[in-house]
PDB file of C-alpha atoms in Angstrom:
ATOM      1  CA  GLN A   1       0.000  -0.017   0.019  1.00 92.00           C
ATOM      2  CA  LEU A   2       1.485   3.278  -1.101  1.00 95.00           C
ATOM      3  CA  GLN A   3       1.967   5.890   1.672  1.00 97.00           C
ATOM      4  CA  LEU A   4       3.107   9.474   1.630  1.00 98.00           C
ATOM      5  CA  GLN A   5       4.246  11.376   4.719  1.00 98.00           C
ATOM      6  CA  GLU A   6       5.028  15.100   4.855  1.00 98.00           C
ATOM      7  CA  SER A   7       7.637  16.452   7.224  1.00 97.00           C
ATOM      8  CA  GLY A   8       9.073  19.882   8.003  1.00 95.00           C
ATOM      9  CA  PRO A   9       8.860  22.800  10.398  1.00 96.00           C
ATOM     10  CA  GLY A  10       5.419  23.726  11.566  1.00 95.00           C
ATOM     11  CA  ASN A  11       6.360  27.317  12.034  1.00 97.00           C
ATOM     12  CA  VAL A  12       8.092  29.655   9.615  1.00 98.00           C
ATOM     13  CA  LYS A  13       8.795  33.337  10.073  1.00 97.00           C
ATOM     14  CA  SER A  14       7.416  35.855   7.633  1.00 97.00           C
ATOM     15  CA  SER A  15       9.697  36.603   4.593  1.00 97.00           C
ATOM     16  CA  GLU A  16      11.606  33.343   5.113  1.00 98.00           C
ATOM     17  CA  THR A  17      11.486  30.125   3.080  1.00 98.00           C
ATOM     18  CA  LEU A  18       9.091  27.208   3.888  1.00 98.00           C
ATOM     19  CA  SER A  19      10.685  23.815   3.313  1.00 98.00           C
ATOM     20  CA  LEU A  20       8.780  20.579   3.318  1.00 98.00           C
ATOM     21  CA  THR A  21       9.643  16.946   2.324  1.00 98.00           C
ATOM     22  CA  CYS A  22       7.437  14.135   1.307  1.00 98.00           C
ATOM     23  CA  THR A  23       8.623  10.547   1.851  1.00 98.00           C
ATOM     24  CA  VAL A  24       7.056   7.910  -0.305  1.00 97.00           C
ATOM     25  CA  SER A  25       6.868   4.283   0.934  1.00 96.00           C
ATOM     26  CA  GLY A  26       5.300   1.154  -0.495  1.00 95.00           C
ATOM     27  CA  GLY A  27       6.181   2.228  -4.043  1.00 93.00           C
ATOM     28  CA  SER A  28       8.882   3.796  -6.136  1.00 93.00           C
ATOM     29  CA  LEU A  29       8.860   7.571  -6.876  1.00 92.00           C
ATOM     30  CA  SER A  30      10.869   6.795  -9.971  1.00 89.00           C
ATOM     31  CA  SER A  31       8.338   4.441 -11.598  1.00 83.00           C
ATOM     32  CA  GLY A  32       7.877   7.051 -14.289  1.00 85.00           C
ATOM     33  CA  THR A  33       4.099   6.684 -14.407  1.00 90.00           C
ATOM     34  CA  TYR A  34       3.121   9.417 -11.984  1.00 95.00           C
ATOM     35  CA  TYR A  35       3.572  13.023 -11.034  1.00 96.00           C
ATOM     36  CA  TRP A  36       4.232  13.957  -7.399  1.00 97.00           C
ATOM     37  CA  GLY A  37       2.482  17.023  -6.195  1.00 97.00           C
ATOM     38  CA  TRP A  38       1.925  19.515  -3.438  1.00 98.00           C
ATOM     39  CA  ILE A  39      -1.508  20.919  -2.502  1.00 98.00           C
ATOM     40  CA  ARG A  40      -2.336  23.192   0.306  1.00 98.00           C
ATOM     41  CA  GLN A  41      -5.482  24.193   2.242  1.00 97.00           C
ATOM     42  CA  SER A  42      -5.623  27.472   4.175  1.00 94.00           C
ATOM     43  CA  PRO A  43      -7.639  27.478   7.407  1.00 90.00           C
ATOM     44  CA  GLY A  44     -11.367  27.061   6.578  1.00 85.00           C
ATOM     45  CA  LYS A  45     -10.663  27.267   2.906  1.00 88.00           C
ATOM     46  CA  GLY A  46     -10.503  25.016  -0.139  1.00 91.00           C
ATOM     47  CA  LEU A  47      -7.743  23.203  -1.859  1.00 96.00           C
ATOM     48  CA  GLU A  48      -4.992  24.919  -3.866  1.00 97.00           C
ATOM     49  CA  TRP A  49      -2.638  22.991  -6.166  1.00 97.00           C
ATOM     50  CA  ILE A  50       0.979  24.218  -5.732  1.00 98.00           C
ATOM     51  CA  GLY A  51       2.854  22.210  -8.258  1.00 97.00           C
ATOM     52  CA  ASN A  52       3.987  18.869  -9.514  1.00 97.00           C
ATOM     53  CA  ILE A  53       7.305  17.161 -10.062  1.00 97.00           C
ATOM     54  CA  PHE A  54       8.270  14.088 -12.221  1.00 96.00           C
ATOM     55  CA  TYR A  55      10.979  11.679 -11.174  1.00 94.00           C
ATOM     56  CA  SER A  56      13.240  13.255 -13.760  1.00 94.00           C
ATOM     57  CA  GLY A  57      13.003  16.576 -12.053  1.00 94.00           C
ATOM     58  CA  SER A  58      10.639  18.183 -14.544  1.00 95.00           C
ATOM     59  CA  THR A  59       8.192  20.529 -12.825  1.00 96.00           C
ATOM     60  CA  THR A  60       4.895  22.403 -13.398  1.00 96.00           C
ATOM     61  CA  PHE A  61       3.656  25.100 -11.062  1.00 97.00           C
ATOM     62  CA  ASN A  62       0.505  27.020 -10.227  1.00 96.00           C
ATOM     63  CA  PRO A  63       1.031  30.335 -12.088  1.00 95.00           C
ATOM     64  CA  SER A  64       0.024  32.318  -9.036  1.00 95.00           C
ATOM     65  CA  LEU A  65       2.871  30.759  -7.020  1.00 97.00           C
ATOM     66  CA  LYS A  66       5.363  29.999  -9.703  1.00 97.00           C
ATOM     67  CA  SER A  67       7.721  32.896  -8.841  1.00 97.00           C
ATOM     68  CA  ARG A  68       8.179  31.653  -5.255  1.00 98.00           C
ATOM     69  CA  VAL A  69       8.138  27.818  -5.671  1.00 98.00           C
ATOM     70  CA  THR A  70      10.979  25.328  -6.069  1.00 98.00           C
ATOM     71  CA  MET A  71      10.557  21.547  -6.137  1.00 98.00           C
ATOM     72  CA  SER A  72      13.178  18.834  -6.112  1.00 97.00           C
ATOM     73  CA  VAL A  73      13.259  15.059  -6.075  1.00 97.00           C
ATOM     74  CA  ASP A  74      15.695  12.546  -4.488  1.00 96.00           C
ATOM     75  CA  THR A  75      15.012   9.173  -5.981  1.00 93.00           C
ATOM     76  CA  SER A  76      17.666   7.498  -3.799  1.00 94.00           C
ATOM     77  CA  LYS A  77      15.667   8.412  -0.701  1.00 96.00           C
ATOM     78  CA  ASN A  78      12.258   8.136  -2.410  1.00 96.00           C
ATOM     79  CA  GLN A  79      11.492  11.749  -1.441  1.00 97.00           C
ATOM     80  CA  PHE A  80      10.408  14.919  -3.090  1.00 98.00           C
ATOM     81  CA  SER A  81      10.507  18.442  -1.640  1.00 98.00           C
ATOM     82  CA  LEU A  82       8.844  21.804  -1.719  1.00 98.00           C
ATOM     83  CA  LYS A  83      10.361  25.275  -1.020  1.00 98.00           C
ATOM     84  CA  LEU A  84       8.187  28.337  -0.877  1.00 98.00           C
ATOM     85  CA  SER A  85      10.113  31.519  -0.522  1.00 97.00           C
ATOM     86  CA  SER A  86       9.155  34.974   0.899  1.00 98.00           C
ATOM     87  CA  VAL A  87       6.243  33.576   2.882  1.00 98.00           C
ATOM     88  CA  THR A  88       3.551  35.677   4.424  1.00 97.00           C
ATOM     89  CA  ALA A  89       0.552  34.959   6.673  1.00 96.00           C
ATOM     90  CA  ALA A  90      -1.373  34.059   3.572  1.00 96.00           C
ATOM     91  CA  ASP A  91       0.823  30.908   3.216  1.00 97.00           C
ATOM     92  CA  THR A  92      -0.410  29.569   6.570  1.00 97.00           C
ATOM     93  CA  ALA A  93      -2.076  26.298   5.581  1.00 98.00           C
ATOM     94  CA  VAL A  94      -2.084  22.551   5.800  1.00 98.00           C
ATOM     95  CA  TYR A  95       0.274  21.262   3.183  1.00 98.00           C
ATOM     96  CA  TYR A  96      -0.389  17.901   1.543  1.00 98.00           C
ATOM     97  CA  CYS A  97       1.777  15.861  -0.765  1.00 98.00           C
ATOM     98  CA  ALA A  98      -0.044  13.557  -3.235  1.00 98.00           C
ATOM     99  CA  ARG A  99       0.490  11.260  -6.264  1.00 97.00           C
ATOM    100  CA  GLN A 100      -1.114  12.238  -9.559  1.00 96.00           C
ATOM    101  CA  GLY A 101      -1.504  10.204 -12.667  1.00 92.00           C
ATOM    102  CA  LEU A 102      -0.291  11.243 -16.168  1.00 90.00           C
ATOM    103  CA  GLY A 103      -2.325  12.404 -19.159  1.00 86.00           C
ATOM    104  CA  VAL A 104      -6.069  11.982 -18.710  1.00 86.00           C
ATOM    105  CA  LEU A 105      -5.420  10.265 -15.374  1.00 88.00           C
ATOM    106  CA  ASN A 106      -4.642  13.614 -13.766  1.00 91.00           C
ATOM    107  CA  PHE A 107      -6.321  12.977 -10.453  1.00 96.00           C
ATOM    108  CA  PHE A 108      -4.693  12.700  -7.027  1.00 97.00           C
ATOM    109  CA  ASP A 109      -5.170   9.106  -5.854  1.00 96.00           C
ATOM    110  CA  TYR A 110      -2.896   8.899  -2.854  1.00 97.00           C
ATOM    111  CA  TRP A 111      -2.447  11.733  -0.276  1.00 98.00           C
ATOM    112  CA  GLY A 112      -0.275  12.276   2.743  1.00 98.00           C
ATOM    113  CA  GLN A 113      -2.005  13.110   6.005  1.00 98.00           C
ATOM    114  CA  GLY A 114      -0.994  16.732   5.691  1.00 98.00           C
ATOM    115  CA  THR A 115       1.248  18.936   7.776  1.00 98.00           C
ATOM    116  CA  PRO A 116       0.168  22.280   9.188  1.00 97.00           C
ATOM    117  CA  VAL A 117       2.439  25.251   8.654  1.00 98.00           C
ATOM    118  CA  THR A 118       1.938  28.570  10.391  1.00 98.00           C
ATOM    119  CA  VAL A 119       3.672  31.705   9.190  1.00 97.00           C
ATOM    120  CA  SER A 120       4.314  34.207  11.940  1.00 95.00           C
ATOM    121  CA  SER A 121       5.962  37.589  12.184  1.00 87.00           C
TER     122      SER A 121
ATOM    123  CA  GLN B   1     -12.393  32.897  -6.683  1.00 76.00           C
ATOM    124  CA  SER B   2     -12.148  29.402  -7.999  1.00 87.00           C
ATOM    125  CA  VAL B   3     -12.150  28.580 -11.729  1.00 93.00           C
ATOM    126  CA  LEU B   4     -14.553  25.667 -10.943  1.00 96.00           C
ATOM    127  CA  THR B   5     -17.746  26.934  -9.230  1.00 97.00           C
ATOM    128  CA  GLN B   6     -19.465  24.827  -6.634  1.00 97.00           C
ATOM    129  CA  PRO B   7     -22.334  25.702  -4.260  1.00 97.00           C
ATOM    130  CA  PRO B   8     -21.055  26.324  -0.710  1.00 97.00           C
ATOM    131  CA  SER B   9     -23.495  23.857   0.831  1.00 97.00           C
ATOM    132  CA  VAL B  10     -26.122  21.300   0.178  1.00 98.00           C
ATOM    133  CA  SER B  11     -28.186  19.346   2.636  1.00 97.00           C
ATOM    134  CA  GLY B  12     -30.593  16.380   2.695  1.00 97.00           C
ATOM    135  CA  SER B  13     -32.208  13.905   4.972  1.00 97.00           C
ATOM    136  CA  PRO B  14     -30.949  10.360   5.372  1.00 97.00           C
ATOM    137  CA  GLY B  15     -31.982   8.237   2.335  1.00 97.00           C
ATOM    138  CA  GLN B  16     -32.413  11.252   0.081  1.00 98.00           C
ATOM    139  CA  ARG B  17     -30.466  12.008  -3.097  1.00 98.00           C
ATOM    140  CA  VAL B  18     -28.402  15.099  -3.273  1.00 98.00           C
ATOM    141  CA  THR B  19     -26.353  16.591  -6.137  1.00 98.00           C
ATOM    142  CA  ILE B  20     -23.381  18.879  -6.172  1.00 98.00           C
ATOM    143  CA  SER B  21     -22.697  20.914  -9.264  1.00 98.00           C
ATOM    144  CA  CYS B  22     -19.305  21.969 -10.517  1.00 98.00           C
ATOM    145  CA  THR B  23     -19.338  24.623 -13.245  1.00 97.00           C
ATOM    146  CA  GLY B  24     -16.355  25.187 -15.480  1.00 96.00           C
ATOM    147  CA  SER B  25     -15.538  26.933 -18.671  1.00 94.00           C
ATOM    148  CA  HIS B  26     -14.118  26.553 -22.101  1.00 94.00           C
ATOM    149  CA  SER B  27     -10.607  26.273 -20.770  1.00 93.00           C
ATOM    150  CA  ASN B  28     -11.275  23.219 -18.672  1.00 94.00           C
ATOM    151  CA  PHE B  29     -14.426  21.083 -19.176  1.00 94.00           C
ATOM    152  CA  GLY B  30     -15.056  22.846 -22.434  1.00 90.00           C
ATOM    153  CA  ALA B  31     -11.600  21.722 -23.623  1.00 91.00           C
ATOM    154  CA  ASN B  32     -12.684  18.203 -22.783  1.00 93.00           C
ATOM    155  CA  TYR B  33     -10.706  17.757 -19.599  1.00 94.00           C
ATOM    156  CA  ASP B  34     -12.354  15.340 -17.121  1.00 95.00           C
ATOM    157  CA  VAL B  35     -13.606  16.077 -13.691  1.00 97.00           C
ATOM    158  CA  HIS B  36     -12.543  14.314 -10.510  1.00 98.00           C
ATOM    159  CA  TRP B  37     -14.199  14.442  -7.177  1.00 98.00           C
ATOM    160  CA  TYR B  38     -12.784  14.168  -3.579  1.00 98.00           C
ATOM    161  CA  GLN B  39     -14.387  13.715  -0.166  1.00 98.00           C
ATOM    162  CA  GLN B  40     -12.815  15.362   2.822  1.00 97.00           C
ATOM    163  CA  LEU B  41     -14.074  14.225   6.203  1.00 96.00           C
ATOM    164  CA  PRO B  42     -13.370  16.637   9.105  1.00 92.00           C
ATOM    165  CA  GLY B  43      -9.758  16.742  10.058  1.00 92.00           C
ATOM    166  CA  THR B  44      -8.542  14.313   7.405  1.00 96.00           C
ATOM    167  CA  ALA B  45      -6.901  14.456   4.038  1.00 98.00           C
ATOM    168  CA  PRO B  46      -9.010  14.474   0.865  1.00 98.00           C
ATOM    169  CA  LYS B  47      -9.911  11.072  -0.559  1.00 98.00           C
ATOM    170  CA  LEU B  48     -10.519  10.335  -4.268  1.00 98.00           C
ATOM    171  CA  LEU B  49     -14.178   9.635  -4.734  1.00 98.00           C
ATOM    172  CA  ILE B  50     -14.796   9.731  -8.537  1.00 98.00           C
ATOM    173  CA  TYR B  51     -12.216   9.957 -11.345  1.00 97.00           C
ATOM    174  CA  ASN B  52     -12.511  10.690 -15.039  1.00 96.00           C
ATOM    175  CA  ASP B  53     -16.117  11.889 -14.684  1.00 96.00           C
ATOM    176  CA  VAL B  54     -17.853   8.656 -13.831  1.00 97.00           C
ATOM    177  CA  ASN B  55     -15.409   6.098 -12.292  1.00 97.00           C
ATOM    178  CA  ARG B  56     -15.344   4.977  -8.708  1.00 98.00           C
ATOM    179  CA  PRO B  57     -12.111   3.725  -7.143  1.00 96.00           C
ATOM    180  CA  SER B  58     -12.232   0.399  -5.404  1.00 96.00           C
ATOM    181  CA  GLY B  59     -14.098   0.679  -2.102  1.00 96.00           C
ATOM    182  CA  VAL B  60     -16.129   3.711  -2.890  1.00 97.00           C
ATOM    183  CA  PRO B  61     -19.874   2.844  -2.414  1.00 97.00           C
ATOM    184  CA  ALA B  62     -22.083   2.702  -5.521  1.00 97.00           C
ATOM    185  CA  ARG B  63     -24.369   5.430  -4.087  1.00 97.00           C
ATOM    186  CA  PHE B  64     -21.761   7.922  -5.306  1.00 98.00           C
ATOM    187  CA  SER B  65     -21.938   8.730  -9.044  1.00 98.00           C
ATOM    188  CA  GLY B  66     -20.600  11.402 -11.336  1.00 98.00           C
ATOM    189  CA  SER B  67     -21.341  12.957 -14.698  1.00 97.00           C
ATOM    190  CA  ARG B  68     -20.141  15.676 -16.909  1.00 96.00           C
ATOM    191  CA  SER B  69     -21.759  17.496 -19.857  1.00 94.00           C
ATOM    192  CA  GLY B  70     -20.574  20.600 -21.658  1.00 93.00           C
ATOM    193  CA  THR B  71     -18.953  23.021 -19.130  1.00 94.00           C
ATOM    194  CA  SER B  72     -20.630  21.460 -16.130  1.00 96.00           C
ATOM    195  CA  ALA B  73     -20.176  18.389 -13.968  1.00 97.00           C
ATOM    196  CA  SER B  74     -22.080  16.931 -11.002  1.00 98.00           C
ATOM    197  CA  LEU B  75     -21.696  14.497  -8.179  1.00 98.00           C
ATOM    198  CA  ALA B  76     -24.718  12.691  -6.880  1.00 98.00           C
ATOM    199  CA  ILE B  77     -25.144  10.922  -3.623  1.00 98.00           C
ATOM    200  CA  SER B  78     -28.043   8.501  -3.539  1.00 97.00           C
ATOM    201  CA  GLY B  79     -29.369   7.115  -0.246  1.00 96.00           C
ATOM    202  CA  LEU B  80     -27.644   9.814   1.813  1.00 97.00           C
ATOM    203  CA  GLN B  81     -26.067   8.497   4.995  1.00 97.00           C
ATOM    204  CA  ALA B  82     -24.846  10.280   8.117  1.00 97.00           C
ATOM    205  CA  GLU B  83     -21.317   9.256   7.288  1.00 96.00           C
ATOM    206  CA  ASP B  84     -21.485  11.185   4.013  1.00 97.00           C
ATOM    207  CA  GLU B  85     -21.408  14.505   5.922  1.00 97.00           C
ATOM    208  CA  ALA B  86     -18.179  15.994   4.615  1.00 97.00           C
ATOM    209  CA  ASP B  87     -16.724  18.556   2.204  1.00 97.00           C
ATOM    210  CA  TYR B  88     -16.643  17.609  -1.482  1.00 98.00           C
ATOM    211  CA  TYR B  89     -14.271  19.102  -4.053  1.00 98.00           C
ATOM    212  CA  CYS B  90     -14.233  18.874  -7.813  1.00 98.00           C
ATOM    213  CA  GLN B  91     -10.945  19.039  -9.672  1.00 97.00           C
ATOM    214  CA  SER B  92      -9.865  19.271 -13.299  1.00 96.00           C
ATOM    215  CA  TYR B  93      -7.134  20.640 -15.568  1.00 95.00           C
ATOM    216  CA  ASP B  94      -7.273  24.086 -16.967  1.00 94.00           C
ATOM    217  CA  ILE B  95      -5.232  25.006 -20.064  1.00 94.00           C
ATOM    218  CA  ASN B  96      -4.226  28.368 -18.526  1.00 93.00           C
ATOM    219  CA  LEU B  97      -3.938  27.447 -14.793  1.00 94.00           C
ATOM    220  CA  GLY B  98      -2.948  23.816 -14.612  1.00 93.00           C
ATOM    221  CA  ARG B  99      -4.663  21.624 -12.007  1.00 95.00           C
ATOM    222  CA  VAL B 100      -7.642  23.434 -10.479  1.00 96.00           C
ATOM    223  CA  PHE B 101     -10.054  22.679  -7.661  1.00 97.00           C
ATOM    224  CA  GLY B 102     -13.437  23.989  -6.922  1.00 97.00           C
ATOM    225  CA  ALA B 103     -13.953  25.841  -3.618  1.00 96.00           C
ATOM    226  CA  GLY B 104     -15.739  22.925  -2.069  1.00 97.00           C
ATOM    227  CA  THR B 105     -19.264  22.029  -1.037  1.00 98.00           C
ATOM    228  CA  LYS B 106     -20.250  21.147   2.494  1.00 97.00           C
ATOM    229  CA  VAL B 107     -22.807  18.362   2.619  1.00 98.00           C
ATOM    230  CA  THR B 108     -24.972  18.380   5.754  1.00 97.00           C
ATOM    231  CA  VAL B 109     -27.171  15.345   6.661  1.00 97.00           C
ATOM    232  CA  LEU B 110     -30.168  16.660   8.440  1.00 95.00           C
TER     233      LEU B 110
END
């Protein structure tokens, strides 16, 4: 059974960089048949897609966040990571990592439990 | 404001049928991109409920069904149960924005 687990600091200071890692178990991140993505949910709000990464390192980002987002993948550790720079209170959210299929199968079928991140001044 | 528009809430009594609409545009559903639906129970991660318009993953009860036509899609819950009380999100691909979600619909079982 595939499992994803987010990890990283739960508190980040305003203007600094948020860094999270997602560890994949029960399957290989480098299978080449899935994207690996990040989605966030602000308190009391809906879901917002942040971006996806392929095992090769190829990325696609939400245009509204693109200037601040970096993603990377470490296939040797079966992990992928998110960095969001210049954070503000608006970036306070629960951050989820998830697996997404390719092509028409562009749904998120496995999710991590989510990790809350609070941005404070 | 979400690219995919959902009603904020719907409600129904146990056993009733409720539907949740998801309205898109020419740049997502109109471009023939499929809709997917997720159920989010309080305090938990979203769970895939319907994929590619009409398909249910293994383990999802048959009382959940989906459809899409033109620039709109809908999720139906037949025989509403107390355990169906949750938030429901539609998701698709938009040619300008990438992966997009609706703002979510809260289903209340009366």
